[in-house]
C-alpha positions as protocol buffer text, in pm:
chain_id: "A"
residue {
  index: 1
  type: MET
  ca { x: -2045 y: -1186 z: 711 }
}
residue {
  index: 2
  type: ALA
  ca { x: -2051 y: -1063 z: 1057 }
}
residue {
  index: 3
  type: THR
  ca { x: -2056 y: -711 z: 1117 }
}
residue {
  index: 4
  type: GLN
  ca { x: -1800 y: -495 z: 1141 }
}
residue {
  index: 5
  type: GLU
  ca { x: -1787 y: -144 z: 1339 }
}
residue {
  index: 6
  type: LEU
  ca { x: -1479 y: 153 z: 1235 }
}
residue {
  index: 7
  type: HIS
  ca { x: -1460 y: 519 z: 1391 }
}
residue {
  index: 8
  type: ARG
  ca { x: -1350 y: 761 z: 1170 }
}
residue {
  index: 9
  type: GLY
  ca { x: -1284 y: 1098 z: 1190 }
}
residue {
  index: 10
  type: ARG
  ca { x: -1373 y: 1389 z: 1003 }
}
residue {
  index: 11
  type: LEU
  ca { x: -1122 y: 1395 z: 741 }
}
residue {
  index: 12
  type: ILE
  ca { x: -924 y: 1098 z: 658 }
}
residue {
  index: 13
  type: ASP
  ca { x: -1074 y: 782 z: 536 }
}
residue {
  index: 14
  type: HIS
  ca { x: -792 y: 585 z: 539 }
}
residue {
  index: 15
  type: ILE
  ca { x: -376 y: 597 z: 492 }
}
residue {
  index: 16
  type: GLN
  ca { x: -200 y: 338 z: 353 }
}
residue {
  index: 17
  type: LEU
  ca { x: 207 y: 320 z: 448 }
}
residue {
  index: 18
  type: VAL
  ca { x: 425 y: 12 z: 228 }
}
residue {
  index: 19
  type: VAL
  ca { x: 731 y: -20 z: 467 }
}
residue {
  index: 20
  type: ARG
  ca { x: 992 y: -254 z: 404 }
}
residue {
  index: 21
  type: ASP
  ca { x: 1051 y: -482 z: 687 }
}
residue {
  index: 22
  type: LEU
  ca { x: 684 y: -553 z: 864 }
}
residue {
  index: 23
  type: PRO
  ca { x: 768 y: -678 z: 1176 }
}
residue {
  index: 24
  type: ALA
  ca { x: 904 y: -397 z: 1273 }
}
residue {
  index: 25
  type: SER
  ca { x: 716 y: -145 z: 1204 }
}
residue {
  index: 26
  type: ARG
  ca { x: 398 y: -365 z: 1328 }
}
residue {
  index: 27
  type: ARG
  ca { x: 644 y: -357 z: 1726 }
}
residue {
  index: 28
  type: PHE
  ca { x: 628 y: 50 z: 1656 }
}
residue {
  index: 29
  type: TYR
  ca { x: 319 y: 73 z: 1534 }
}
residue {
  index: 30
  type: GLU
  ca { x: 150 y: -119 z: 1828 }
}
residue {
  index: 31
  type: ALA
  ca { x: 342 y: 54 z: 2086 }
}
residue {
  index: 32
  type: LEU
  ca { x: 229 y: 345 z: 2028 }
}
residue {
  index: 33
  type: PHE
  ca { x: -171 y: 207 z: 1959 }
}
residue {
  index: 34
  type: GLY
  ca { x: -136 y: 81 z: 2311 }
}
residue {
  index: 35
  type: VAL
  ca { x: -31 y: 411 z: 2461 }
}
residue {
  index: 36
  type: LEU
  ca { x: -328 y: 585 z: 2248 }
}
residue {
  index: 37
  type: GLY
  ca { x: -544 y: 311 z: 2357 }
}
residue {
  index: 38
  type: VAL
  ca { x: -537 y: 205 z: 1945 }
}
residue {
  index: 39
  type: PRO
  ca { x: -656 y: -120 z: 1898 }
}
residue {
  index: 40
  type: ILE
  ca { x: -530 y: -365 z: 1577 }
}
residue {
  index: 41
  type: GLY
  ca { x: -877 y: -356 z: 1370 }
}
residue {
  index: 42
  type: GLY
  ca { x: -653 y: -716 z: 1203 }
}
residue {
  index: 43
  type: SER
  ca { x: -388 y: -855 z: 1004 }
}
residue {
  index: 44
  type: ALA
  ca { x: -236 y: -1178 z: 817 }
}
residue {
  index: 45
  type: GLU
  ca { x: 156 y: -1215 z: 675 }
}
residue {
  index: 46
  type: ASP
  ca { x: 153 y: -898 z: 465 }
}
residue {
  index: 47
  type: TYR
  ca { x: -85 y: -593 z: 619 }
}
residue {
  index: 48
  type: PHE
  ca { x: -212 y: -543 z: 937 }
}
residue {
  index: 49
  type: TRP
  ca { x: -402 y: -210 z: 1003 }
}
residue {
  index: 50
  type: ALA
  ca { x: -580 y: 18 z: 1276 }
}
residue {
  index: 51
  type: ASP
  ca { x: -875 y: 276 z: 1252 }
}
residue {
  index: 52
  type: GLU
  ca { x: -746 y: 459 z: 961 }
}
residue {
  index: 53
  type: LEU
  ca { x: -436 y: 330 z: 938 }
}
residue {
  index: 54
  type: PHE
  ca { x: -333 y: 55 z: 675 }
}
residue {
  index: 55
  type: VAL
  ca { x: 22 y: -104 z: 695 }
}
residue {
  index: 56
  type: SER
  ca { x: 94 y: -295 z: 425 }
}
residue {
  index: 57
  type: SER
  ca { x: 431 y: -512 z: 300 }
}
residue {
  index: 58
  type: ALA
  ca { x: 568 y: -448 z: -71 }
}
residue {
  index: 59
  type: ASP
  ca { x: 500 y: -748 z: -158 }
}
residue {
  index: 60
  type: SER
  ca { x: 147 y: -744 z: -100 }
}
residue {
  index: 61
  type: ARG
  ca { x: -150 y: -718 z: -318 }
}
residue {
  index: 62
  type: ALA
  ca { x: -275 y: -353 z: -180 }
}
residue {
  index: 63
  type: ALA
  ca { x: 122 y: -203 z: -243 }
}
residue {
  index: 64
  type: LEU
  ca { x: 174 y: -284 z: -615 }
}
residue {
  index: 65
  type: GLY
  ca { x: 544 y: -345 z: -519 }
}
residue {
  index: 66
  type: LYS
  ca { x: 619 y: 1 z: -417 }
}
residue {
  index: 67
  type: LEU
  ca { x: 713 y: 157 z: -117 }
}
residue {
  index: 68
  type: THR
  ca { x: 479 y: 471 z: -15 }
}
residue {
  index: 69
  type: GLY
  ca { x: 794 y: 726 z: 46 }
}
residue {
  index: 70
  type: ARG
  ca { x: 823 y: 943 z: 388 }
}
residue {
  index: 71
  type: HIS
  ca { x: 461 y: 1099 z: 503 }
}
residue {
  index: 72
  type: HIS
  ca { x: 413 y: 1324 z: 846 }
}
residue {
  index: 73
  type: LEU
  ca { x: 84 y: 1099 z: 1072 }
}
residue {
  index: 74
  type: ALA
  ca { x: 6 y: 1328 z: 1341 }
}
residue {
  index: 75
  type: PHE
  ca { x: -221 y: 1045 z: 1560 }
}
residue {
  index: 76
  type: GLN
  ca { x: -470 y: 1277 z: 1887 }
}
residue {
  index: 77
  type: ALA
  ca { x: -320 y: 1224 z: 2217 }
}
residue {
  index: 78
  type: ARG
  ca { x: -594 y: 1298 z: 2502 }
}
residue {
  index: 79
  type: ASP
  ca { x: -334 y: 1449 z: 2674 }
}
residue {
  index: 80
  type: HIS
  ca { x: 15 y: 1540 z: 2793 }
}
residue {
  index: 81
  type: ALA
  ca { x: 123 y: 1306 z: 2951 }
}
residue {
  index: 82
  type: MET
  ca { x: -29 y: 1060 z: 2648 }
}
residue {
  index: 83
  type: VAL
  ca { x: 202 y: 1276 z: 2439 }
}
residue {
  index: 84
  type: ASP
  ca { x: 536 y: 1185 z: 2669 }
}
residue {
  index: 85
  type: ALA
  ca { x: 427 y: 796 z: 2660 }
}
residue {
  index: 86
  type: PHE
  ca { x: 408 y: 783 z: 2297 }
}
residue {
  index: 87
  type: TYR
  ca { x: 735 y: 897 z: 2307 }
}
residue {
  index: 88
  type: ALA
  ca { x: 873 y: 672 z: 2544 }
}
residue {
  index: 89
  type: ALA
  ca { x: 707 y: 390 z: 2394 }
}
residue {
  index: 90
  type: GLY
  ca { x: 772 y: 473 z: 2024 }
}
residue {
  index: 91
  type: LEU
  ca { x: 1125 y: 498 z: 2110 }
}
residue {
  index: 92
  type: ALA
  ca { x: 1197 y: 170 z: 2320 }
}
residue {
  index: 93
  type: ALA
  ca { x: 1034 y: 9 z: 1990 }
}
residue {
  index: 94
  type: GLY
  ca { x: 1257 y: 103 z: 1754 }
}
residue {
  index: 95
  type: GLY
  ca { x: 1192 y: 462 z: 1634 }
}
residue {
  index: 96
  type: THR
  ca { x: 1427 y: 755 z: 1612 }
}
residue {
  index: 97
  type: ASP
  ca { x: 1353 y: 1063 z: 1811 }
}
residue {
  index: 98
  type: ASN
  ca { x: 1305 y: 1381 z: 1545 }
}
residue {
  index: 99
  type: GLY
  ca { x: 1121 y: 1631 z: 1862 }
}
residue {
  index: 100
  type: ALA
  ca { x: 1063 y: 1553 z: 2238 }
}
residue {
  index: 101
  type: PRO
  ca { x: 766 y: 1601 z: 2390 }
}
residue {
  index: 102
  type: GLY
  ca { x: 712 y: 1957 z: 2448 }
}
residue {
  index: 103
  type: GLU
  ca { x: 463 y: 2277 z: 2329 }
}
residue {
  index: 104
  type: ARG
  ca { x: 516 y: 2386 z: 2012 }
}
residue {
  index: 105
  type: PRO
  ca { x: 440 y: 2702 z: 1839 }
}
residue {
  index: 106
  type: TYR
  ca { x: 156 y: 2668 z: 1569 }
}
residue {
  index: 107
  type: HIS
  ca { x: -131 y: 2753 z: 1847 }
}
residue {
  index: 108
  type: PRO
  ca { x: -145 y: 2814 z: 2141 }
}
residue {
  index: 109
  type: GLY
  ca { x: -173 y: 2477 z: 2411 }
}
residue {
  index: 110
  type: TYR
  ca { x: 52 y: 2261 z: 2143 }
}
residue {
  index: 111
  type: TYR
  ca { x: 221 y: 1992 z: 2286 }
}
residue {
  index: 112
  type: ALA
  ca { x: 354 y: 1798 z: 2090 }
}
residue {
  index: 113
  type: ALA
  ca { x: 634 y: 1470 z: 2020 }
}
residue {
  index: 114
  type: PHE
  ca { x: 794 y: 1334 z: 1693 }
}
residue {
  index: 115
  type: LEU
  ca { x: 910 y: 999 z: 1618 }
}
residue {
  index: 116
  type: LEU
  ca { x: 1143 y: 837 z: 1307 }
}
residue {
  index: 117
  type: ASP
  ca { x: 907 y: 505 z: 1251 }
}
residue {
  index: 118
  type: PRO
  ca { x: 1165 y: 172 z: 1110 }
}
residue {
  index: 119
  type: ASP
  ca { x: 1090 y: 368 z: 728 }
}
residue {
  index: 120
  type: GLY
  ca { x: 1171 y: 706 z: 798 }
}
residue {
  index: 121
  type: ASN
  ca { x: 837 y: 791 z: 846 }
}
residue {
  index: 122
  type: ASN
  ca { x: 756 y: 1137 z: 1100 }
}
residue {
  index: 123
  type: ILE
  ca { x: 497 y: 1047 z: 1383 }
}
residue {
  index: 124
  type: GLU
  ca { x: 328 y: 1262 z: 1648 }
}
residue {
  index: 125
  type: ALA
  ca { x: 110 y: 1298 z: 1888 }
}
residue {
  index: 126
  type: VAL
  ca { x: -38 y: 1586 z: 1985 }
}
residue {
  index: 127
  type: HIS
  ca { x: -223 y: 1788 z: 2265 }
}
residue {
  index: 128
  type: HIS
  ca { x: -450 y: 2067 z: 2134 }
}
residue {
  index: 129
  type: GLY
  ca { x: -475 y: 2176 z: 2482 }
}
residue {
  index: 130
  type: PRO
  ca { x: -806 y: 2175 z: 2696 }
}
residue {
  index: 131
  type: HIS
  ca { x: -1057 y: 2185 z: 2452 }
}
residue {
  index: 132
  type: THR
  ca { x: -1469 y: 1995 z: 2425 }
}
residue {
  index: 133
  type: ARG
  ca { x: -1528 y: 1683 z: 2182 }
}
residue {
  index: 134
  type: SER
  ca { x: -1888 y: 1659 z: 2038 }
}
residue {
  index: 135
  type: ALA
  ca { x: -1807 y: 1282 z: 2020 }
}
residue {
  index: 136
  type: ALA
  ca { x: -1492 y: 1059 z: 2086 }
}
residue {
  index: 137
  type: SER
  ca { x: -1539 y: 913 z: 1726 }
}
residue {
  index: 138
  type: VAL
  ca { x: -1800 y: 874 z: 1387 }
}
residue {
  index: 139
  type: ARG
  ca { x: -1936 y: 451 z: 1498 }
}
residue {
  index: 140
  type: ILE
  ca { x: -1969 y: 270 z: 1143 }
}
residue {
  index: 141
  type: THR
  ca { x: -2143 y: -46 z: 1137 }
}
residue {
  index: 142
  type: PHE
  ca { x: -2177 y: -186 z: 883 }
}
C-alpha cells in the first residue's frame, strides 16, 4: 500500500455532500479549490474528494441513494484577494451569488463571500483579518 498524506484542521475530519450532478459539482469545486490552493485528492466515476470534503453522486456506494440536503460550508482564505477570486471563480463555474465579497458583522475583520453550489449548498470563503497560525495544517501520514 502506498503512503498517503492528508492535511486536517482541528474540528472536522470529513464532510460528505451527495449531489445530483457530479460533473457540475466537480467543475464548481475545482474552480474554487484552484483559487484556494487545495488540490483534488482523488476521484472515481461516482465521487471526488479534497482535504476534508468528500462529494459523491446519489448512486455511489457511500451515498445510499439519498441527497444530503442544504449545508453551509466555510473555507479559509489567506486574504481578501483570495475571497474575491473565490467568488469570481465560483460564479464563472456555475455558482449563484449568495453574498458578494465584503466585511461582515460577525467580528472585526471578518471578510467573506457566499455562493450557492449547483445543489443549493451555501459555500463561503472567509478571511478573519490579521492573524497568526501555529501551522498551515496538521499533516497525517499513513
